[in-house]
XYZ file of C-alpha atoms in Angstrom:
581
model
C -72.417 0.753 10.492
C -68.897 0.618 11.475
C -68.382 -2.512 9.745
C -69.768 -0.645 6.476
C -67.441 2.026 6.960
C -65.069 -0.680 7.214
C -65.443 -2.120 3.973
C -66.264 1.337 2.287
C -62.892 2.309 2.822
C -61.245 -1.103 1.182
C -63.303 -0.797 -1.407
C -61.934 3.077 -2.235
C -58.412 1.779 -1.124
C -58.612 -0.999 -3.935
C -60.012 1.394 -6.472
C -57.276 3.628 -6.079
C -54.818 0.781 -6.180
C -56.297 -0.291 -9.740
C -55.783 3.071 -11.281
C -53.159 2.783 -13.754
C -49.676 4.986 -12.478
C -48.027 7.045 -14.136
C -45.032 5.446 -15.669
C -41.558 6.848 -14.323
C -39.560 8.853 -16.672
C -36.972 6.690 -18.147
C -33.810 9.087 -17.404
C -34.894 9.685 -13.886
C -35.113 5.928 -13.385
C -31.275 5.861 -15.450
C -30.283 8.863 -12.965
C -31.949 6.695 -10.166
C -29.727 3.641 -11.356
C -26.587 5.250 -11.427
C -27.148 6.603 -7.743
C -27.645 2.953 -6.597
C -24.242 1.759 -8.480
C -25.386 0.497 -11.728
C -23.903 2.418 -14.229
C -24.540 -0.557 -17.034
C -28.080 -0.869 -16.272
C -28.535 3.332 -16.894
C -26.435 2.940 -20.162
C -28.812 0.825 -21.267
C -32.154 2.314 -20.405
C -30.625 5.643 -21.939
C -29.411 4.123 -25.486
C -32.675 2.300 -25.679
C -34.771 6.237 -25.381
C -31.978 7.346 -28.058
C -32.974 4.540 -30.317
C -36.743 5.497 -29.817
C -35.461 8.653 -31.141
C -34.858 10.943 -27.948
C -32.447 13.669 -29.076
C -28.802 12.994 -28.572
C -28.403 16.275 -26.895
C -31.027 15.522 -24.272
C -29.000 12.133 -23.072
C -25.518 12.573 -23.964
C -24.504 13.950 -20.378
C -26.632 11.356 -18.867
C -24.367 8.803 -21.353
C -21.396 10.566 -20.601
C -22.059 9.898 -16.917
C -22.629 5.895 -16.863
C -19.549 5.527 -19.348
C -17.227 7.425 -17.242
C -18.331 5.314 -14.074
C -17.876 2.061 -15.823
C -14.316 3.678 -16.344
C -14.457 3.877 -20.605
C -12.998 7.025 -20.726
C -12.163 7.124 -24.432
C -16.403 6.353 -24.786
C -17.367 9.032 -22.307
C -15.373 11.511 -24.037
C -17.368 10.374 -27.080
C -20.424 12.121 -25.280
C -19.077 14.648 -23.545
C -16.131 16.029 -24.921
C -17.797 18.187 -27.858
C -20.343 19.919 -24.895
C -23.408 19.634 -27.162
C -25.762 19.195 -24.308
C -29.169 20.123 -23.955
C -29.942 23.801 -21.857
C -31.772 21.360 -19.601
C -28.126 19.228 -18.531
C -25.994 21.784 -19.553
C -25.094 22.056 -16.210
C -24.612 18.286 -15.428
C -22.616 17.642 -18.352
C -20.236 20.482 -17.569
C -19.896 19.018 -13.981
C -19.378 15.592 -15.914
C -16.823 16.769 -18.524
C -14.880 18.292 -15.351
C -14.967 14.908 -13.988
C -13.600 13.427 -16.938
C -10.327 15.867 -17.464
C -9.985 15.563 -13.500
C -9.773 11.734 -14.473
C -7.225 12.141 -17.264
C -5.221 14.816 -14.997
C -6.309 17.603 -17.345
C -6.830 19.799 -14.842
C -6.750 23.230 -16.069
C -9.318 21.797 -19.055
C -10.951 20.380 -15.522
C -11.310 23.768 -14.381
C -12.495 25.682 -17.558
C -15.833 22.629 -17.887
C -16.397 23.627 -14.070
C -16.494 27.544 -14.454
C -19.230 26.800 -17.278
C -21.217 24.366 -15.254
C -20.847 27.239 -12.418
C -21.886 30.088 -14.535
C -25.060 27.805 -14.566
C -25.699 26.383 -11.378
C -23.737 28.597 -9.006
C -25.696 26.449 -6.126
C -25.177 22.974 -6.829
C -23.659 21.312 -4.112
C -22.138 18.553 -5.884
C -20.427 20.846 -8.591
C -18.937 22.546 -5.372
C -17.415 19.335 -4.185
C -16.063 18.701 -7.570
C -14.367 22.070 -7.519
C -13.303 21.276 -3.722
C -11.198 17.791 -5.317
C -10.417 19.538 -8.414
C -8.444 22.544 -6.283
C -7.101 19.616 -3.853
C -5.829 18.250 -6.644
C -4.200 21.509 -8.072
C -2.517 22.600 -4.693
C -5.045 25.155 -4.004
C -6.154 23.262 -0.906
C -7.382 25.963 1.302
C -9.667 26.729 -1.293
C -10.514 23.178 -1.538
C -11.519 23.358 2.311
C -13.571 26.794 1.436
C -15.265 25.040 -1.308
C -16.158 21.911 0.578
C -18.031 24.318 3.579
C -19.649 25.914 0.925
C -20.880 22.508 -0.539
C -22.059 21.758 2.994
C -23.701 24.752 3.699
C -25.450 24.578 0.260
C -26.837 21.179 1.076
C -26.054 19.684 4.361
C -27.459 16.734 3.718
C -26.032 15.753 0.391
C -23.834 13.039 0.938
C -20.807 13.761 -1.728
C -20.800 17.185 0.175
C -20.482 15.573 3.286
C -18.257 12.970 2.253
C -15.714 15.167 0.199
C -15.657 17.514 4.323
C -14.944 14.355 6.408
C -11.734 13.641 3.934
C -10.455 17.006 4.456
C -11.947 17.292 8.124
C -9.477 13.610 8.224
C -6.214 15.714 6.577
C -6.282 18.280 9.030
C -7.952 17.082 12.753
C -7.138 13.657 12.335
C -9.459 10.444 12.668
C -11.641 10.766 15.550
C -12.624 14.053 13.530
C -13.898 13.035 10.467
C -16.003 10.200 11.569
C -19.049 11.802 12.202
C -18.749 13.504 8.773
C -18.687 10.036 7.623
C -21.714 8.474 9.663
C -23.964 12.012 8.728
C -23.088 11.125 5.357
C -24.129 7.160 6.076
C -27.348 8.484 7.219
C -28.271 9.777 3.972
C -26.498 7.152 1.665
C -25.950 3.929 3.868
C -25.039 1.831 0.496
C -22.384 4.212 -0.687
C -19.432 1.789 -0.814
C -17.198 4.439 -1.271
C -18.024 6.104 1.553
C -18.351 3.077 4.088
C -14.717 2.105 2.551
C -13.315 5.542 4.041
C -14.900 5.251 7.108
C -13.933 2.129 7.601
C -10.344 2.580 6.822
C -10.485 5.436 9.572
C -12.130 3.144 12.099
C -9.096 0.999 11.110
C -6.548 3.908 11.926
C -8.365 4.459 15.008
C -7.471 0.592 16.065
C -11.562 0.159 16.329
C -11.186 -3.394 14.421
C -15.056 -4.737 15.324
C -16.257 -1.834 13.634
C -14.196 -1.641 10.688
C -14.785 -5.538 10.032
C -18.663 -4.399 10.344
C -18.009 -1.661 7.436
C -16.410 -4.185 5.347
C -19.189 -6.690 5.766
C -21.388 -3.963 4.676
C -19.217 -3.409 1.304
C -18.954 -6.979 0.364
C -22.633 -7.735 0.944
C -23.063 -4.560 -1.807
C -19.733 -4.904 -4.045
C -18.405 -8.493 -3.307
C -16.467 -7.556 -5.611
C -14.980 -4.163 -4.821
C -11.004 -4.997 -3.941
C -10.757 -3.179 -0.995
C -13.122 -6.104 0.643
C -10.285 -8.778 0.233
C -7.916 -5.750 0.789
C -9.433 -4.433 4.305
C -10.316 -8.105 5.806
C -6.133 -8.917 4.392
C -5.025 -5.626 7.198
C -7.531 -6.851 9.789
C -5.932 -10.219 9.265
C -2.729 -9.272 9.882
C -3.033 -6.813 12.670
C -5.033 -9.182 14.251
C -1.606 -12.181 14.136
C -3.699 -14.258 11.296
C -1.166 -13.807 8.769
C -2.070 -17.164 6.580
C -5.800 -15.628 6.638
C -4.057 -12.094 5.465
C -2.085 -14.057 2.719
C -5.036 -16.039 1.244
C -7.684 -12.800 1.270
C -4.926 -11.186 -0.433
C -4.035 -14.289 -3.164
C -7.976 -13.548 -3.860
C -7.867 -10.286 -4.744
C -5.662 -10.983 -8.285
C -4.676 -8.532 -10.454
C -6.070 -5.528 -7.266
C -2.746 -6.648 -5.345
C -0.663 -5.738 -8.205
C -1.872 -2.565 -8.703
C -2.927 -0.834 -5.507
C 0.078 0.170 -3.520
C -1.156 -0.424 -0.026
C -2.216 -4.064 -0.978
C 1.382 -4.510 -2.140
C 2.636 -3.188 1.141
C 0.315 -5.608 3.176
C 0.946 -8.527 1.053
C 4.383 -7.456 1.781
C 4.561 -7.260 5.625
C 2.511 -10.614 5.702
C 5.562 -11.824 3.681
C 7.851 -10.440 6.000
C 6.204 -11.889 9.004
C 5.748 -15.297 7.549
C 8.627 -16.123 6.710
C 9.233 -14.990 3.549
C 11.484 -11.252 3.259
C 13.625 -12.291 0.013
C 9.567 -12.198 -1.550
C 8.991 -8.799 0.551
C 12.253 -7.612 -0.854
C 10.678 -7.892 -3.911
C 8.019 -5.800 -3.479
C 9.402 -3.244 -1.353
C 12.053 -2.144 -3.369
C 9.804 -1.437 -6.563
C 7.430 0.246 -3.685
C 10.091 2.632 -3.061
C 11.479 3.299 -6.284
C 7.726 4.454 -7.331
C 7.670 6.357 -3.172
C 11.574 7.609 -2.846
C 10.904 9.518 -0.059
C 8.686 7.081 2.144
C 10.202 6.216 4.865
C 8.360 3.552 6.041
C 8.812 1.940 2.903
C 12.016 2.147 3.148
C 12.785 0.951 6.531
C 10.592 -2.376 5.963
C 12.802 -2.760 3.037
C 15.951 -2.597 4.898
C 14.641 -5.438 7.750
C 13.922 -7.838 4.524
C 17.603 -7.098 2.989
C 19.040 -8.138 6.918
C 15.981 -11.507 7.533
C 16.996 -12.571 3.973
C 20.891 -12.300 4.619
C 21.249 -9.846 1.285
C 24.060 -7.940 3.880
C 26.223 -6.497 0.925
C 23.187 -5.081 -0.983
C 21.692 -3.692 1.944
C 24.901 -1.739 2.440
C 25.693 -1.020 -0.734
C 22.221 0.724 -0.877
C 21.489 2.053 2.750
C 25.074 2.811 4.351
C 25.021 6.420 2.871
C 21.430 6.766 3.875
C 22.375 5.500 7.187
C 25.432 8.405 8.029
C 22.477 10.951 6.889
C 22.270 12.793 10.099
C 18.047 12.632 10.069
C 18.656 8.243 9.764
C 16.381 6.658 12.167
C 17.982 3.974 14.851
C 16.518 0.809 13.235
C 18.588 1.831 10.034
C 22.168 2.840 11.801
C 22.118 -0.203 13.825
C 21.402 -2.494 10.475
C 23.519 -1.357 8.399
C 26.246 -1.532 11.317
C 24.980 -5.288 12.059
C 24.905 -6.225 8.023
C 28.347 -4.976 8.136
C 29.214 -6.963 11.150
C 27.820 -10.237 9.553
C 29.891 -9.315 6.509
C 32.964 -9.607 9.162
C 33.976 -6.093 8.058
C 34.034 -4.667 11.883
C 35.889 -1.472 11.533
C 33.333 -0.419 9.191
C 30.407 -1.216 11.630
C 31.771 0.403 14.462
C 30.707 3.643 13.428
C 27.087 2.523 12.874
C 26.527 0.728 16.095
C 28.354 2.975 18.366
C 25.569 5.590 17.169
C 22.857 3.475 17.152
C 23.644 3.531 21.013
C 23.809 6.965 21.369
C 21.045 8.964 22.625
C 18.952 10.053 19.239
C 18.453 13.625 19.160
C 15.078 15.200 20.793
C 14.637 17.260 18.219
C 14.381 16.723 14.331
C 16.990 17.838 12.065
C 16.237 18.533 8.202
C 15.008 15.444 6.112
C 17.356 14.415 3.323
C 14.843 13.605 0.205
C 15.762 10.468 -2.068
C 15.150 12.572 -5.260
C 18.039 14.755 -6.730
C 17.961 18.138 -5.377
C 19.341 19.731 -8.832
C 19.170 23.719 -9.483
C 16.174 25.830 -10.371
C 16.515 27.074 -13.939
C 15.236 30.823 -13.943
C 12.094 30.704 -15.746
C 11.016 27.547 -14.941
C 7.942 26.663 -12.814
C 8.962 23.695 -11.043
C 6.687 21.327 -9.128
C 6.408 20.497 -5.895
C 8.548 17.695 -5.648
C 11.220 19.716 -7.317
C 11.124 22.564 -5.243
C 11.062 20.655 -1.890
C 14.157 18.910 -2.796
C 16.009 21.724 -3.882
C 14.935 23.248 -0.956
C 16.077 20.439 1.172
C 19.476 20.217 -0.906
C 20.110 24.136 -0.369
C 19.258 23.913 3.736
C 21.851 21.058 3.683
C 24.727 23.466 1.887
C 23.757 26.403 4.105
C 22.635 28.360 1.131
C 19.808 29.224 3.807
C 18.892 31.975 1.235
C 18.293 30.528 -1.789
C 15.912 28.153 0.182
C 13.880 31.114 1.879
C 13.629 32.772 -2.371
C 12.676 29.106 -3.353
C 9.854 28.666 -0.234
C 8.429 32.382 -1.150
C 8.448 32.081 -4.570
C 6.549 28.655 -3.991
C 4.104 29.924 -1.639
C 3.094 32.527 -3.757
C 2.482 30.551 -6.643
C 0.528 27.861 -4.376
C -0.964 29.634 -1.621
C -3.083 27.462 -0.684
C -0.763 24.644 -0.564
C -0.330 22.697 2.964
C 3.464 21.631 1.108
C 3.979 25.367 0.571
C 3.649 26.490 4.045
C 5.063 23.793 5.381
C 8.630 24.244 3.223
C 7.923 27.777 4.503
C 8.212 26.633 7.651
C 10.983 24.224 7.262
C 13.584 27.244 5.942
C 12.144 29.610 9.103
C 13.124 26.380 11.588
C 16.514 25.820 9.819
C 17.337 29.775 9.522
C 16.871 30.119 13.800
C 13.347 31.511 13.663
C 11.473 28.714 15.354
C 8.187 31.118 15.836
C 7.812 32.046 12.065
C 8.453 28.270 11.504
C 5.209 27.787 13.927
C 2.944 30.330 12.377
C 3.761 28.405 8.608
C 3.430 25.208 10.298
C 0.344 25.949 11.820
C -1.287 27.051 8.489
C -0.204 23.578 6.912
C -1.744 22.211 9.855
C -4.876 23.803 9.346
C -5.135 21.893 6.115
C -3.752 18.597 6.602
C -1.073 17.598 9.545
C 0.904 14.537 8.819
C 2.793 13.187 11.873
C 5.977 14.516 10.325
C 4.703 17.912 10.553
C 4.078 17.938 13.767
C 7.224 16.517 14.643
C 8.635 19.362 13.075
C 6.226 21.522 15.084
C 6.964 19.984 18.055
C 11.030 21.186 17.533
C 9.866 24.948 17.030
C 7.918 25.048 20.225
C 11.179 23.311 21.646
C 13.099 26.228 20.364
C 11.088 28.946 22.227
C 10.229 26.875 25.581
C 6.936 26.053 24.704
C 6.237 23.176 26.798
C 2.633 23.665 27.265
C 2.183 24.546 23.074
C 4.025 21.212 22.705
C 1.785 18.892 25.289
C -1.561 19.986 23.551
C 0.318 19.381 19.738
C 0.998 15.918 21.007
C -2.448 15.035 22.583
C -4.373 16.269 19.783
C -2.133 14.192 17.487
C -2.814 11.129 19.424
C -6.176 11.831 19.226
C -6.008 11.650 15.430
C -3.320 8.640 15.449
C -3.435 6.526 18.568
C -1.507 4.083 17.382
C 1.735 6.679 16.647
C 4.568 5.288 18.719
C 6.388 7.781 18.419
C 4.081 10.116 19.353
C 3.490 8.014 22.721
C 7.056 7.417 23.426
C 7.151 11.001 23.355
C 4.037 12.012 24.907
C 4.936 9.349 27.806
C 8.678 11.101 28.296
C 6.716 14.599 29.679
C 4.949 12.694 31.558
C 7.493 11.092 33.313
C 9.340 14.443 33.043
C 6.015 16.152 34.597
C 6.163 13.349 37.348
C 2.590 12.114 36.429
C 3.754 8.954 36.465
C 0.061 6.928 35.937
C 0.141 8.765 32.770
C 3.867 7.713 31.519
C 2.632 4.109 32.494
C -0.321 4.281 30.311
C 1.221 5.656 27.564
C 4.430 3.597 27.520
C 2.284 0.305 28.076
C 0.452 1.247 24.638
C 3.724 1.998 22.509
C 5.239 -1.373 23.968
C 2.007 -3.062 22.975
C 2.464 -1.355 19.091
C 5.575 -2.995 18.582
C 8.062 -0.921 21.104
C 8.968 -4.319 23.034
C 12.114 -4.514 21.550
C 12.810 -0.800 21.787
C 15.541 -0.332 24.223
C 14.640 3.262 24.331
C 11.272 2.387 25.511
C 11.705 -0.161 28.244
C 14.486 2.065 29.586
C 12.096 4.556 30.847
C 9.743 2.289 31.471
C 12.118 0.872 33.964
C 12.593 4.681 35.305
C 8.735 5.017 35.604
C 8.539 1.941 37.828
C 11.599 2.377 39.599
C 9.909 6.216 41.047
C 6.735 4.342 41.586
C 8.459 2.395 43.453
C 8.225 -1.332 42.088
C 12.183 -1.912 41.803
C 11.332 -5.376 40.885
C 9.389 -4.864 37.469
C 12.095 -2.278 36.960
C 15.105 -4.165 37.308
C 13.576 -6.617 34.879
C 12.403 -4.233 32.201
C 15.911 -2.608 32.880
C 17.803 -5.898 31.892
C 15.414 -6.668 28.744
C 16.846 -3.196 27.586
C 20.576 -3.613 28.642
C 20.539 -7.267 27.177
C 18.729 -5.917 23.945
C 21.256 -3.427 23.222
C 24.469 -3.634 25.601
C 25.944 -0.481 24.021
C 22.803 1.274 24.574
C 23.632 4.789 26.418
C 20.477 5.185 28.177
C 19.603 1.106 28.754
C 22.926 1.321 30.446
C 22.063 4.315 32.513
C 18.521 2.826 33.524
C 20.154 -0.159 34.581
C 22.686 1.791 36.693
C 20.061 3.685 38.336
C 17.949 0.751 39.563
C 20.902 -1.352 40.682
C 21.237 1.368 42.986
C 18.233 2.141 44.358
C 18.278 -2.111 44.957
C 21.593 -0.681 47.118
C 23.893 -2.982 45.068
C 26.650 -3.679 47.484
C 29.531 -2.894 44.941
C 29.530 0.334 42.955
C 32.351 -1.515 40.895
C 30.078 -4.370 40.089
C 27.434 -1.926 38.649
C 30.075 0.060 36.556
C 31.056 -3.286 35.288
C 28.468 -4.085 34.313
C 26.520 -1.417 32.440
C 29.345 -1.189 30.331
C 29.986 -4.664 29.606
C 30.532 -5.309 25.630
């Protein structure tokens, strides 16, 4: 009997298995295809229902919708732009349209095709994200954060929701933050390239290589062809010492190098480190005429001017840049070296004899390297605009003008990070370090770039806020471990605090980053061993600074101090020779 139960149940198993299915409906399975990354294959399932005579109405936001992700713009407008959609995608080809202006950086017209699609579906998650990118976009990005929770709470497992909160979780907490916005998001869409490419960029940031080379195998076994494969392995290539590897992977990604910005950058360090900085010259200096004001850009360009020997352009171009009082070390002491090799000494005096000097501890106002021209009344100027005038005015001590311009800013952008953090740039520069924290803590909340805090950490200077500053500066090494600055700085209150296990950790990590030629750095590190006690390791870290950097004010007084806890037998000797030439 049980066998006849058995084979009664196959029998009704098979029988069910014959009946005939019901065939899926052709747009879901085109919706279904475009969800899965294949845009051309949904084009053509949809045009083929259009030619069997499916109203144009009924597909043309589905049409729309595979054009615009196949990048035609010009056809996607061809569907979408006249709005004749069905009432049944109404909704979706609003959303779509807003997409499209977004796209084109129409972004009022952006905002009118999302306020219809909302009028519609006032809970669609996705539509929410859209408006959460589309007020990002605009400057309105504390409503972008409000719009992205709502998105989230609407649908907390829609990945786009999800996704579009880890970016902005990423702006404002840092890294180690956004990750598990990332990996909830993975859960529900574990072949969304674009999403594995962000989170393995922040695993990247976060210095966890294995499992950002683990992402990217992920993306090129689903978009071999996606550049930010070649791109991703090129950065792991280099930060791992393979620069030949990093050269190749980036040779292989074609025209992607020539476009995308951060390619150029890494095919530019891997020029720089192989050998090749009159190439990297190259490419830096059309990097920074697009990025004036990037700084890192900037300084990479000046080390390929000095490898490559172009001494008299580099000054010609970064001498003025270089008196600025907010110049960095590294660009004082190159100019004053390119004008050394240039055998014009009494001009590089000044440079080097500064470069020695202690830098200040706190930061002083940031030049930009766009004209800071007037505001015409009447005039709405952007961002850049206003932050250089801004800038220019702080600089003049027309501290007044600046504080109209940062209002009348702020109140057209309120929800502008930029806004509130100019804000808080006039409040530091006018004497008022706590208003500067309260604006530079509501920037903060939205996204909080390492020169922010930097900024921060000044105000809480101003008042005596040790304790404010010490949690600014381990939450932003939480977010950006690999910030040297931050752990030079982070490693100086510990020494200061006398939690000297704690310096030595933190110093040993910025030395590892690229800090070993820092004379700065191995100074205190030579002052954290010396109080531990190991005047060996500190006399030799104290000499790699002094030789480094002879006119070096604090590698001279590091090596002072542990010559005489060695109890050097002649003070003379000592004197002599900390301040040798």
């Amino acid at each position: 009997m049980a066998g006849r139960g058995t084979i009664a149940l196959l029998a009704l198993a098979m029988a069910a298995c014959s009946q005939p299915q019901p065939a899926s409906d052709p747009v879901d399975a085109a919706v279904a295809a475009m969800e899965r990354g294949d845009p051309l294959g949904a084009e053509i399932a949809l045009r083929r229902q259009l030619d069997r005579g499916t109203a144009r109405e009924e597909l043309a936001a589905y049409l729309g919708e595979a054009e615009l992700l196949q990048g035609d713009l010009v056809a996607a407008r061809a569907w979408l732009g006249g709005g004749q959609f069905s009432p049944g995608t109404r909704a979706r080809g609003f959303r779509i349209l807003g997409r499209l202006e977004m796209r084109e950086g129409n972004l009022a017209a952006a905002g009118a095709a999302f306020d219809r699609a909302l009028r519609i579906a006032p809970d669609d998650p996705r539509l929410w994200s859209d408006i959460g990118r589309l007020r990002y976009l605009g400057g309105e990005q504390a409503q972008a954060i409000a719009a992205s929770e709502r998105a989230v709470e609407l649908a907390p497992r829609n990945a786009e929701a999800l996704h579009l909160r880890g970016q902005l979780v990423r702006d404002a907490h840092g890294m180690e933050a956004a990750l598990p916005w990332f990996e909830a998001a993975l859960e529900v869409e574990p072949a969304n390239v674009d999403l594995l490419a962000d989170n393995a960029a922040t695993l990247g940031e976060l210095g966890r290589a294995p499992e950002m080379l683990a992402q990217v195998r992920e993306m090129a076994g689903l978009a071999p062809r996606d550049p930010r494969v070649l791109l991703y392995q090129a950065v792991l290539a280099a930060r791992a010492g393979e620069f030949g590897l990093a050269r190749d992977l980036l040779a292989r990604g074609g025209s992607a190098r020539r476009i995308d910005a951060a390619a150029r950058l890494t095919g530019a360090v891997v020029d720089l480190e192989t050998g090749n900085p009159a190439s990297a010259a190259q490419v830096l200096d059309r990097l920074l005429r697009e990025q004036p004001d990037n700084r890192r850009v900037r300084q990479l360009l000046v080390r390929a001017l000095h490898l490559a020997g172009n001494n008299r352009e580099l000054v010609y171009r970064f001498a003025a840049a270089a008196r600025a009082e907010d110049a960095d070390r590294y660009l004082v002491q190159t100019v004053g070296r390119a004008y050394e090799a240039l055998g014009e000494r009494e001009q590089a005096a000044p440079f080097l004899e500064r470069a020695a000097a202690p830098m200040p501890d706190s930061p002083v106002l940031l030049a930009s390297g766009r004209p800071g021209g007037p505001l015409a009344l009447g005039e709405a100027p952007s961002g850049i605009e206003t932050q250089a005038y801004i800038r220019a005015a702080l600089a003049d001590g027309r501290s007044a003008q600046a504080m109209a311009a940062a209002r009348s800013f702020l109140d057209r952008f309120p929800g502008s990070a930029d806004a509130r953090s100019l804000a808080g740039d006039v409040h530091l520069a006018a004497g008022r370090p706590r208003e500067a924290i309260e604006s530079y803590r509501a920037a903060a909340a939205i996204r909080r770039p390492w020169p922010l805090a930097r900024r921060m950490l000044a105000a809480h200077a101003a008042i005596d806020d040790r304790a404010g500053a010490e949690w600014l500066l381990a939450n932003q090494l939480a977010s950006e471990p690999a910030n040297r600055e931050a752990l030079a700085l982070a490693a100086r209150l510990a020494f200061e605090d006398d939690w000297l296990d704690g310096a030595e950790a933190l110093l040993r990590r910025a030395l590892a980053l690229g800090g070993a030629q820092d004379p700065g750095l191995l100074s205190l590190s030579a002052r954290t061993a010396a109080r531990a006690g190991r005047q060996e390791e500190a006399r030799e870290l104290a000499m790699r600074a002094f030789r480094l950097q002879r006119r070096h004010r604090g590698a001279r007084a590091a090596l002072v101090q542990v010559l005489r806890g060695d109890g050097a037998p002649a003070q003379a000797a000592v004197e002599a020779l900390a301040s040798a030439p």
